[in-house]
Amino acid sequence: MSKSLPSRADNYSEWYNELVKRADLAENSAVRGCMIIKPYGYSIWEKMQRALDDMFKETGHTNAYFPLFIPKSFLSKEASHVEGFAKECAVVTHYRLKNDPNGGGVIVDPDAKLEEELIVRPTSETVIWSSYKNWIQSYRDLPLLINQWANVVRWEMRTRLFLRTAEFLWQEGHTAHATKQEAIEETEQMLEVYAEFAETFMAMPVLKGIKTANERFAGADETYCIEAMMQDGKALQAGTSHFLGQNFAKAFDVKFVNKENQLDYVWGTSWGVSTRLMGALIMAHSDDQGLVLPPKLAPIQVVIVPIYKGEEQLENIKARINPLVKALKSRGVSVKFDFADNQSPGFKFAEYELKGVPVRLAIGNRDMENGTIELARRDTREKTSMPFEGIEDVIVDTLEDIQKSIYQKAFDFRAANTFEVNSWDEFTAKIEDGGFLSAHWDGSSETEEKIKELTKATIRCIPLDAKDDAGKCILTGAPSSRRVIFARAY
RNA sequence: CGGGGUGUAGCGUAGCCCGGUAUCGCGCUUGGUUUGGGACCAAGAGGUCGUAGGUUCGAAUCCUGCCACCCCGACCA
C-alpha cells in the first residue's frame, strides 16, 4: 500500500474512493452496491444523527418506526410515485429456503411463494400513509409530525461509497396537516433545518431552492432542496423537503373532519437526508493528505502525541498531559492521548491527518523542559509551538476557529466557481470547468432536457432568493423572469 | 444494461504472451534497538492464484460461463 493518497488534481474520483477506504470510513461488501460502514465512519454518522435528531425534536417531531417491507399493491396507489421507483425496487417473493435435493447448499423453496410480493422500501410514504389513514380522523389529530431513522434500498446500477449505494441509511420525516399553508410552512421549515445543519455542523454552505418539475420527487407537488458544491465543481444534492399536496392523502384515502365539520383530505410533506451527507462532508473539505473534518462532527477532536525516549520520559509526559485531557473532556472536547509505543510519532501524525482529526498536540522532552507544546491544526496544517500554560483555552478557541475557517474556505470556493452566464457559447465553455452557472431558462422541461443532453448539466434548483431579473433563455432565447442554477451533479 | 480494464496472503504487486504448485514490498508475530513527520535489525507465520467448469500427464498461466471492482456511457426524487 502506497503511503500517500492519489491527488485530487490527478484523479478526483480515485482520490475519493481511496480516502473513504484509507480513512476507515467504509468499504464495499459481499453484496453488490451495498457498503459496510466501519466504526470510524459510523461514529461520524452518529454525530450527524444526534445533531439532526435534536433539531427535529426541537421543531416538534417525534420518532417512530415503520416496516421494511411494503406490499406491492401499496406502491402502485400513487401513480407518479410508482413510476419513479419501480425500476429500482428489490422484491421479496418467497419466505423459506430448503436443502437442495440435488446436493450442496440451500435453494428457495418453490412451495413458499408469497401470495403478494413484498417490496423492500425505497422510501416509506406508502406504508406510512396507509397507517395515517387509521390515525387521522379530526383536525384535532393534526398536525402529525413523525420522523423515522431507517435503511432503504434502491437498486442503483452504478454505485459509489456513500454517494450512491443500493442500501443506505437515512431519516425520513412524514407529516400531515390540516391546511395547505401549514404543510408548505412545514416543508420550508425542514429545508431551513437542513440548511442550518449543513452550514453550522458540516461547515458546508448550501444553496436553498426549488426543483424543476423534471427533478421533482415522484409524488410531490413541489420539491425543495439544498445543493452543495464539491471541490471538483460538481453539485451534490444534500437534502430534500417535499410538499406532497394531497397526493398521498388521496391515494390512501386519508380524510379528516375540519373545524367547519367538513370532510377534507389532509396535506402532506416528507423530507430526508441520508448517508450521502458523509460523501458531501468528505468532498467539501478534505485534501490530498486525507480527511478534514469539521470539529463539530469529528469523532476525535484533539489527539495528543507524546514524543519520548524511555519509560521515565513517558511517565513525565503523562503526568503533565493527564490533567489536560481531563480538563478538555469536562469541557465537552473529545480527546485521544495516543501513547501507544508501537508506532512512531511520524506515523501517528500522518495517520491522524488521514483521519481528519482537527487539532493535534505533540509534546516531547524539549517541550517538557521549555514548558511548551506543539499545536497543529488539520485544516491549514500549521504547526505552532505554544506555552503549555493556558493551552486548554487555545485548543477550544482553535476548534471554533477551524469550524469557521473551513466553512469560509468552502464558501469562498463556491463563490469563486459560481458564474453568471448570458450566452450559449459562454455556457458550454464554462460548464466544462465545473461550478454553478446562473443562467436564464425558459421554464420548459424540453429545454431543460435538451441542455442536459448537450452538456450533462442539470438545473440544480431555482434559488429561493432569486431576484426578478428579466432575460432570455440561454438555449432558446425565449423570455425568462429569473435565473436558475445549472451544474453537473453527482 | 452496453463498451473497455482488473481480480494472485490483510493491502499493493511479479509471474500469464511461451503450462511444470508462486516473486517482492507493506502489514502481522517474537526478540532487540528506536521515537521532534509514515524507524531499524534478526527470526517467523500467512496462499484451494475471484469462482464454476473445460483442455492437458500437469493450469495462476490456455478456453468458456459466472461474480465482484474500476473507468466511460445509459440509468439515478
XYZ file of C-alpha atoms (C1' of nucleotides) in Angstrom:
567
model
C 0.000 0.000 0.000
C 1.462 3.314 -1.032
C 1.723 5.836 1.703
C 0.024 8.758 0.067
C -3.399 9.182 -1.459
C -3.942 9.840 -5.140
C -4.175 13.613 -5.519
C -7.444 15.397 -6.186
C -5.972 17.069 -9.220
C -4.800 13.804 -10.788
C -7.943 11.800 -10.311
C -10.708 13.165 -8.184
C -12.880 10.083 -8.025
C -9.958 7.804 -7.258
C -8.916 10.202 -4.513
C -12.414 9.984 -3.087
C -12.641 6.202 -3.218
C -9.215 5.724 -1.684
C -9.850 8.259 1.019
C -13.070 6.592 2.109
C -11.252 3.290 2.469
C -7.971 4.520 3.884
C -9.612 6.733 6.481
C -11.555 3.678 7.593
C -14.950 5.156 6.863
C -16.486 2.394 4.758
C -15.770 -0.479 2.424
C -17.597 -2.497 -0.177
C -19.387 -5.590 0.965
C -20.078 -9.014 -0.486
C -23.376 -7.637 -1.758
C -23.214 -5.576 -4.909
C -23.703 -1.901 -4.248
C -24.035 -2.277 -0.500
C -21.427 -0.797 1.799
C -20.105 -1.628 5.206
C -19.867 1.497 7.285
C -16.873 0.998 9.533
C -16.713 2.190 13.136
C -14.893 5.442 12.405
C -17.287 6.326 9.606
C -20.279 5.296 11.631
C -19.266 7.471 14.546
C -19.341 10.492 12.237
C -22.788 9.443 11.048
C -23.896 9.096 14.674
C -22.795 12.664 15.324
C -24.823 13.816 12.347
C -27.813 11.830 13.533
C -27.584 13.258 17.019
C -27.494 16.835 15.816
C -30.293 16.363 13.296
C -32.457 14.408 15.691
C -32.159 17.188 18.266
C -33.234 19.697 15.638
C -36.215 17.561 14.631
C -37.296 17.253 18.257
C -36.925 20.993 18.749
C -39.291 21.567 15.852
C -41.891 19.285 17.382
C -41.301 15.967 15.668
C -41.220 12.532 17.253
C -39.633 9.328 16.037
C -41.440 6.139 15.091
C -40.630 3.055 13.088
C -42.440 1.524 10.132
C -41.756 -1.815 8.432
C -39.015 -2.574 5.970
C -41.439 -4.371 3.643
C -44.171 -2.798 1.612
C -46.963 -4.803 -0.017
C -46.608 -4.419 -3.749
C -50.124 -3.073 -4.071
C -49.320 -0.092 -1.806
C -46.657 1.147 -4.148
C -48.992 1.353 -7.100
C -51.547 3.559 -5.358
C -49.827 6.814 -6.201
C -49.236 6.818 -9.936
C -46.194 9.040 -10.329
C -44.654 7.559 -7.179
C -44.599 4.019 -8.552
C -43.299 5.280 -11.853
C -40.439 6.995 -10.083
C -39.327 3.993 -8.080
C -40.457 0.863 -9.933
C -37.209 0.456 -11.821
C -35.083 0.209 -8.715
C -37.019 -1.926 -6.267
C -35.843 -5.099 -4.554
C -38.696 -7.606 -4.404
C -39.277 -10.391 -1.888
C -41.080 -13.313 -3.497
C -40.510 -16.228 -1.085
C -40.291 -16.750 2.647
C -38.405 -20.013 3.027
C -35.336 -21.951 1.923
C -34.806 -25.671 1.907
C -31.931 -28.090 1.439
C -31.112 -28.649 -2.190
C -32.211 -32.213 -3.016
C -29.542 -32.294 -5.751
C -26.682 -31.712 -3.376
C -24.873 -28.807 -1.799
C -26.411 -25.849 -0.084
C -29.898 -24.450 0.069
C -32.408 -23.383 -2.554
C -35.507 -21.229 -2.474
C -38.445 -23.424 -1.583
C -40.828 -23.121 -4.536
C -43.719 -24.003 -2.222
C -43.042 -20.909 -0.176
C -44.091 -18.332 -2.722
C -45.786 -15.251 -1.307
C -49.342 -14.511 -2.389
C -48.401 -10.871 -2.769
C -44.789 -9.870 -3.267
C -43.198 -7.528 -0.794
C -41.106 -4.562 -1.841
C -38.120 -3.578 0.230
C -38.868 0.074 0.924
C -37.205 2.570 -1.397
C -38.917 5.226 0.757
C -41.811 4.902 3.178
C -44.558 7.261 2.025
C -46.844 4.396 1.112
C -46.642 2.330 4.313
C -46.792 5.441 6.396
C -49.791 6.959 4.646
C -51.643 3.665 4.877
C -51.185 3.947 8.652
C -52.070 7.619 8.745
C -55.446 6.695 7.301
C -56.196 4.955 10.602
C -54.618 7.575 12.795
C -56.302 10.679 11.466
C -59.988 11.454 11.798
C -60.217 15.010 13.003
C -58.341 18.274 12.729
C -57.540 17.607 16.390
C -55.284 14.741 15.255
C -53.277 17.195 13.191
C -50.579 18.090 12.600
C -48.968 14.689 12.744
C -45.217 15.206 12.857
C -43.257 11.977 12.579
C -39.728 11.071 11.637
C -38.097 7.703 11.232
C -34.458 6.646 11.079
C -34.190 3.702 8.748
C -32.446 1.954 5.920
C -33.878 1.944 2.407
C -32.980 0.085 -0.756
C -32.782 1.478 -4.266
C -31.302 -0.899 -6.779
C -28.931 1.529 -8.438
C -26.993 0.401 -11.484
C -23.825 2.175 -10.587
C -22.880 2.774 -7.002
C -20.238 4.682 -5.085
C -19.496 4.506 -1.395
C -21.789 6.932 0.462
C -22.773 8.887 -2.652
C -24.999 6.281 -4.195
C -25.387 2.869 -2.612
C -28.045 0.231 -3.121
C -28.859 0.312 0.571
C -28.429 3.476 2.556
C -29.270 4.890 5.942
C -31.377 7.985 6.263
C -34.109 9.719 8.103
C -37.447 10.390 6.536
C -39.922 12.811 8.028
C -43.576 12.375 7.144
C -46.060 14.950 8.283
C -49.764 15.524 7.813
C -51.500 18.884 8.114
C -54.958 20.397 8.053
C -54.124 23.155 5.607
C -52.070 23.619 2.517
C -50.420 26.670 4.018
C -49.304 24.780 7.102
C -47.869 21.930 5.021
C -45.910 24.366 2.884
C -44.603 26.061 6.001
C -43.500 22.682 7.335
C -41.743 21.872 4.060
C -39.918 25.191 4.195
C -39.119 24.863 7.880
C -37.434 21.491 7.353
C -35.450 22.849 4.447
C -34.201 25.526 6.840
C -33.304 22.847 9.389
C -31.262 21.014 6.773
C -29.549 24.171 5.607
C -28.685 25.126 9.153
C -27.349 21.657 9.862
C -25.223 21.660 6.715
C -23.793 25.081 7.423
C -23.261 25.009 11.186
C -22.328 21.361 11.714
C -20.890 20.260 8.383
C -19.388 23.706 7.699
C -20.719 23.337 4.183
C -22.502 26.229 2.506
C -25.654 25.229 0.661
C -27.932 26.783 -1.856
C -31.605 26.597 -0.957
C -34.000 26.253 -3.796
C -36.847 24.548 -5.584
C -36.507 21.717 -8.050
C -37.893 21.943 -11.533
C -40.723 19.574 -12.485
C -38.205 17.199 -14.083
C -36.198 16.802 -10.907
C -39.137 16.728 -8.543
C -39.759 13.824 -6.158
C -42.139 11.223 -7.556
C -45.449 12.071 -5.935
C -44.659 15.607 -4.777
C -46.204 18.898 -5.851
C -43.027 20.752 -5.005
C -39.525 19.629 -4.046
C -37.264 21.951 -2.099
C -33.600 21.126 -1.856
C -30.230 22.143 -0.570
C -27.407 21.919 -3.084
C -23.728 21.960 -2.219
C -20.651 22.380 -4.373
C -17.923 19.775 -4.149
C -14.239 20.566 -4.675
C -14.337 19.322 -8.263
C -17.038 21.857 -9.038
C -19.836 19.325 -9.243
C -23.088 19.776 -7.392
C -24.383 17.416 -4.756
C -27.982 17.374 -3.608
C -27.588 17.234 0.144
C -31.179 17.153 1.304
C -34.738 17.408 0.067
C -38.025 18.509 1.530
C -41.213 17.762 -0.364
C -44.615 19.373 -0.323
C -46.835 16.429 -1.211
C -50.070 18.352 -1.595
C -52.971 15.964 -1.103
C -51.498 13.328 -3.409
C -50.813 10.650 -0.827
C -53.901 11.527 1.198
C -55.963 10.881 -1.917
C -54.071 7.732 -2.848
C -54.523 6.290 0.651
C -57.838 7.939 1.399
C -56.682 9.920 4.401
C -59.513 12.331 5.263
C -60.254 14.387 8.328
C -63.103 16.499 9.626
C -62.137 20.149 9.835
C -63.325 22.799 12.255
C -66.264 23.560 9.981
C -67.314 19.895 10.185
C -66.408 19.256 6.573
C -64.543 16.226 5.310
C -61.266 17.001 3.522
C -58.044 15.307 2.507
C -55.007 16.088 4.646
C -51.938 17.855 3.296
C -48.601 16.106 3.458
C -44.869 16.644 3.482
C -41.852 14.389 3.502
C -38.185 15.242 3.909
C -34.971 13.340 4.151
C -31.226 13.307 4.358
C -29.065 10.236 4.041
C -25.598 8.793 4.494
C -24.893 10.650 1.283
C -24.112 13.545 3.599
C -20.976 11.613 4.508
C -19.897 11.858 0.895
C -20.687 15.564 0.897
C -18.684 16.077 4.055
C -15.670 14.299 2.614
C -15.728 16.099 -0.709
C -16.427 19.521 0.724
C -13.301 19.858 2.863
C -10.777 17.062 2.551
C -7.380 17.419 0.908
C -4.596 15.277 -0.520
C -3.425 14.389 2.986
C -6.793 12.954 3.914
C -9.982 13.926 5.656
C -10.600 17.367 7.026
C -13.447 17.105 9.486
C -15.366 19.967 11.000
C -14.756 19.885 14.767
C -18.486 19.604 15.445
C -18.648 16.238 13.690
C -15.173 14.864 14.361
C -15.234 11.704 16.483
C -11.856 12.739 17.882
C -11.388 16.492 18.086
C -7.952 16.559 19.641
C -5.203 13.997 19.548
C -2.127 14.251 21.745
C 1.047 12.529 20.608
C 3.906 12.155 23.094
C 7.480 12.002 21.841
C 9.747 10.318 24.308
C 12.784 8.203 24.997
C 12.229 5.567 27.616
C 9.599 4.900 30.239
C 10.639 7.682 32.521
C 10.090 10.415 29.953
C 6.728 8.947 29.040
C 5.694 8.938 32.694
C 6.659 12.589 32.996
C 4.663 13.477 29.913
C 1.661 11.518 31.163
C 1.809 13.375 34.450
C 1.604 16.674 32.580
C -0.943 15.601 29.950
C -3.465 13.643 32.000
C -4.876 16.706 33.789
C -5.205 18.473 30.418
C -7.110 15.511 28.994
C -9.436 15.583 31.961
C -9.986 19.327 31.709
C -10.752 19.141 27.995
C -13.170 16.279 28.467
C -15.009 18.218 31.138
C -15.478 20.991 28.570
C -17.004 18.510 26.128
C -13.945 18.143 23.920
C -13.232 14.608 22.744
C -9.546 13.867 23.211
C -7.330 10.927 22.445
C -3.975 10.700 24.174
C -2.148 8.242 21.965
C 0.856 6.923 23.841
C 0.909 3.591 22.019
C 4.570 2.652 21.615
C 4.291 0.506 18.512
C 4.063 3.441 16.135
C 6.466 6.303 15.684
C 5.303 9.881 16.120
C 5.658 10.466 12.396
C 3.360 7.585 11.652
C 0.793 8.907 14.075
C 0.951 12.392 12.587
C 0.200 11.038 9.126
C -2.473 8.697 10.416
C -4.431 11.355 12.300
C -4.197 13.697 9.352
C -5.649 10.970 7.153
C -8.483 10.636 9.645
C -9.122 14.352 9.785
C -8.584 14.977 13.484
C -8.891 18.784 13.695
C -6.245 19.522 16.325
C -3.075 17.636 17.096
C -0.772 18.302 20.015
C 2.752 16.961 20.215
C 4.825 17.081 23.349
C 8.388 15.863 23.830
C 11.310 16.323 26.119
C 12.162 19.742 24.668
C 8.670 20.942 25.418
C 8.797 19.465 28.886
C 11.922 21.495 29.597
C 10.672 24.679 27.954
C 7.113 24.480 29.239
C 5.713 24.367 25.709
C 3.608 22.133 23.483
C 3.225 21.985 19.723
C -0.216 22.578 18.294
C -1.015 21.599 14.710
C -4.306 22.339 13.015
C -5.538 19.952 10.363
C -7.194 22.443 8.045
C -4.103 24.582 7.378
C -1.511 22.038 8.576
C 0.183 24.853 10.500
C 2.296 23.913 13.476
C 2.936 26.323 16.327
C 4.907 25.910 19.489
C 2.970 27.369 22.401
C 3.246 27.786 26.142
C 1.703 24.780 27.840
C 0.146 27.114 30.352
C -3.272 28.125 29.056
C -3.243 25.657 26.155
C -6.684 24.431 27.115
C -8.337 27.696 26.102
C -6.252 27.872 22.947
C -7.483 24.423 21.952
C -11.115 25.307 22.476
C -10.677 28.534 20.506
C -8.816 26.729 17.739
C -11.604 24.187 17.342
C -14.093 27.006 16.929
C -11.817 28.754 14.514
C -11.367 25.634 12.382
C -15.106 25.177 12.197
C -15.452 28.753 10.930
C -12.442 28.684 8.631
C -13.372 25.576 6.735
C -16.862 26.949 6.242
C -15.375 30.166 4.926
C -12.991 28.295 2.669
C -15.842 26.261 1.178
C -17.914 29.421 0.855
C -15.138 31.247 -0.971
C -14.579 28.263 -3.226
C -18.221 28.225 -4.183
C -18.246 31.968 -4.781
C -15.169 31.665 -6.987
C -16.847 28.918 -9.001
C -20.272 30.428 -9.465
C -20.752 32.378 -12.660
C -23.500 34.326 -14.351
C -23.588 33.333 -17.977
C -25.601 35.004 -20.687
C -24.950 33.169 -23.911
C -24.984 29.590 -25.052
C -21.315 29.756 -26.077
C -20.376 31.051 -22.664
C -22.483 28.351 -21.060
C -20.960 25.433 -22.943
C -17.441 26.740 -22.377
C -17.889 27.392 -18.667
C -19.667 24.156 -17.849
C -16.549 22.214 -18.784
C -14.698 23.773 -15.862
C -17.387 22.808 -13.363
C -19.063 25.082 -10.882
C -22.519 26.633 -10.689
C -23.809 28.556 -13.666
C -26.522 31.091 -13.028
C -28.457 31.439 -16.247
C -31.824 32.185 -17.742
C -34.113 29.329 -18.694
C -37.445 29.483 -20.476
C -39.196 27.288 -17.906
C -39.901 24.323 -20.162
C -38.962 20.714 -19.466
C -37.992 20.252 -23.103
C -35.359 22.962 -22.891
C -34.074 21.584 -19.622
C -33.694 18.129 -21.119
C -32.078 19.456 -24.252
C -29.490 21.305 -22.181
C -28.827 18.153 -20.183
C -28.383 16.158 -23.339
C -25.976 18.672 -24.819
C -23.921 19.494 -21.742
C -24.720 16.951 -18.976
C -25.690 19.927 -16.852
C -28.957 19.878 -14.961
C -30.898 22.577 -13.226
C -29.909 22.086 -9.617
C -32.517 24.478 -8.342
C -34.390 27.679 -8.713
C -32.838 29.539 -5.781
C -35.279 30.689 -3.131
C -33.577 34.058 -3.026
C -33.569 34.516 -6.814
C -34.360 38.080 -7.752
C -36.681 39.029 -10.548
C -34.384 39.573 -13.456
C -35.832 39.576 -16.920
C -33.703 37.919 -19.559
C -33.596 35.400 -22.355
C -33.265 31.655 -22.136
C -29.709 30.555 -22.640
C -30.731 27.949 -25.216
C -33.940 29.087 -26.888
C -33.844 32.833 -26.344
C -37.411 32.724 -25.032
C -38.198 35.194 -22.244
C -37.274 34.270 -18.675
C -38.123 36.079 -15.481
C -35.259 34.860 -13.318
C -32.047 32.894 -13.291
C -31.697 29.271 -12.253
C -28.604 27.321 -11.214
C -27.129 24.816 -13.626
C -24.347 22.356 -12.799
C -23.111 18.896 -13.441
C -24.116 16.823 -10.482
C -23.385 13.667 -8.545
C -27.612 -2.876 -19.010
C -23.629 -1.610 -23.409
C -18.023 -0.596 -24.333
C -13.102 -1.022 -22.026
C -9.980 -2.717 -17.932
C -8.767 -5.527 -13.469
C -9.071 -9.804 -9.971
C -2.549 -13.777 -7.133
C -1.545 -13.723 1.510
C -4.979 -8.370 5.400
C -3.124 -4.432 1.470
C -0.187 -3.344 -3.019
C 2.107 -6.491 -6.634
C 5.763 -10.073 -10.071
C 4.842 -14.372 -12.759
C 0.452 -15.290 -17.570
C 2.272 -13.999 -24.069
C 5.766 -19.197 -24.324
C 1.632 -24.642 -18.926
C 5.742 -27.876 -14.505
C 2.379 -25.794 -7.197
C 4.152 -18.597 -6.734
C 8.005 -13.151 -6.505
C 8.764 -8.760 -3.893
C 7.219 -4.724 -0.628
C 3.894 -3.101 3.287
C 1.324 -5.063 7.310
C 1.232 -9.192 11.144
C 4.005 -12.388 15.273
C 8.524 -12.824 18.521
C 13.127 -10.612 20.387
C 16.219 -6.351 20.495
C 17.438 -1.278 19.347
C 14.463 3.169 18.400
C 10.861 7.561 18.706
C 10.525 16.120 17.138
C 6.929 13.929 10.027
C 4.981 7.415 7.662
C 12.047 3.800 12.314
C 15.833 -0.315 12.022
C 17.974 -5.375 12.594
C 17.062 -10.590 13.126
C 13.885 -14.766 13.137
C 8.932 -16.426 11.854
C 3.641 -17.152 10.373
C 0.368 -16.375 6.445
C -1.838 -18.714 -0.493
C -7.941 -24.037 -2.519
C -3.816 -17.709 -7.625
C -12.146 -14.257 -7.736
C -15.475 -18.513 -8.827
C -17.517 -22.886 -11.568
C -16.493 -25.888 -15.479
C -13.338 -27.489 -19.766
C -8.495 -28.802 -22.374
C -3.976 -31.375 -20.532
C 0.141 -36.390 -17.607
C 0.136 -31.490 -15.289
C -3.328 -24.944 -15.191
C -2.085 -18.728 -11.652
C -0.766 -19.391 -16.950
C -4.863 -21.836 -22.466
C -10.668 -21.946 -23.379
C -15.929 -20.985 -21.645
C -19.636 -19.344 -18.182
C -20.492 -16.618 -13.763
C -19.278 -12.982 -9.782
C -17.028 -8.552 -7.950
C -14.464 -3.982 -8.528
C -12.604 0.372 -11.556
C -13.200 3.821 -15.964
C -16.644 5.655 -19.947
C -21.871 5.655 -21.342
C -27.216 4.567 -20.222
C -29.993 4.916 -15.528
C -30.379 7.744 -10.951
C -36.739 12.190 -6.284
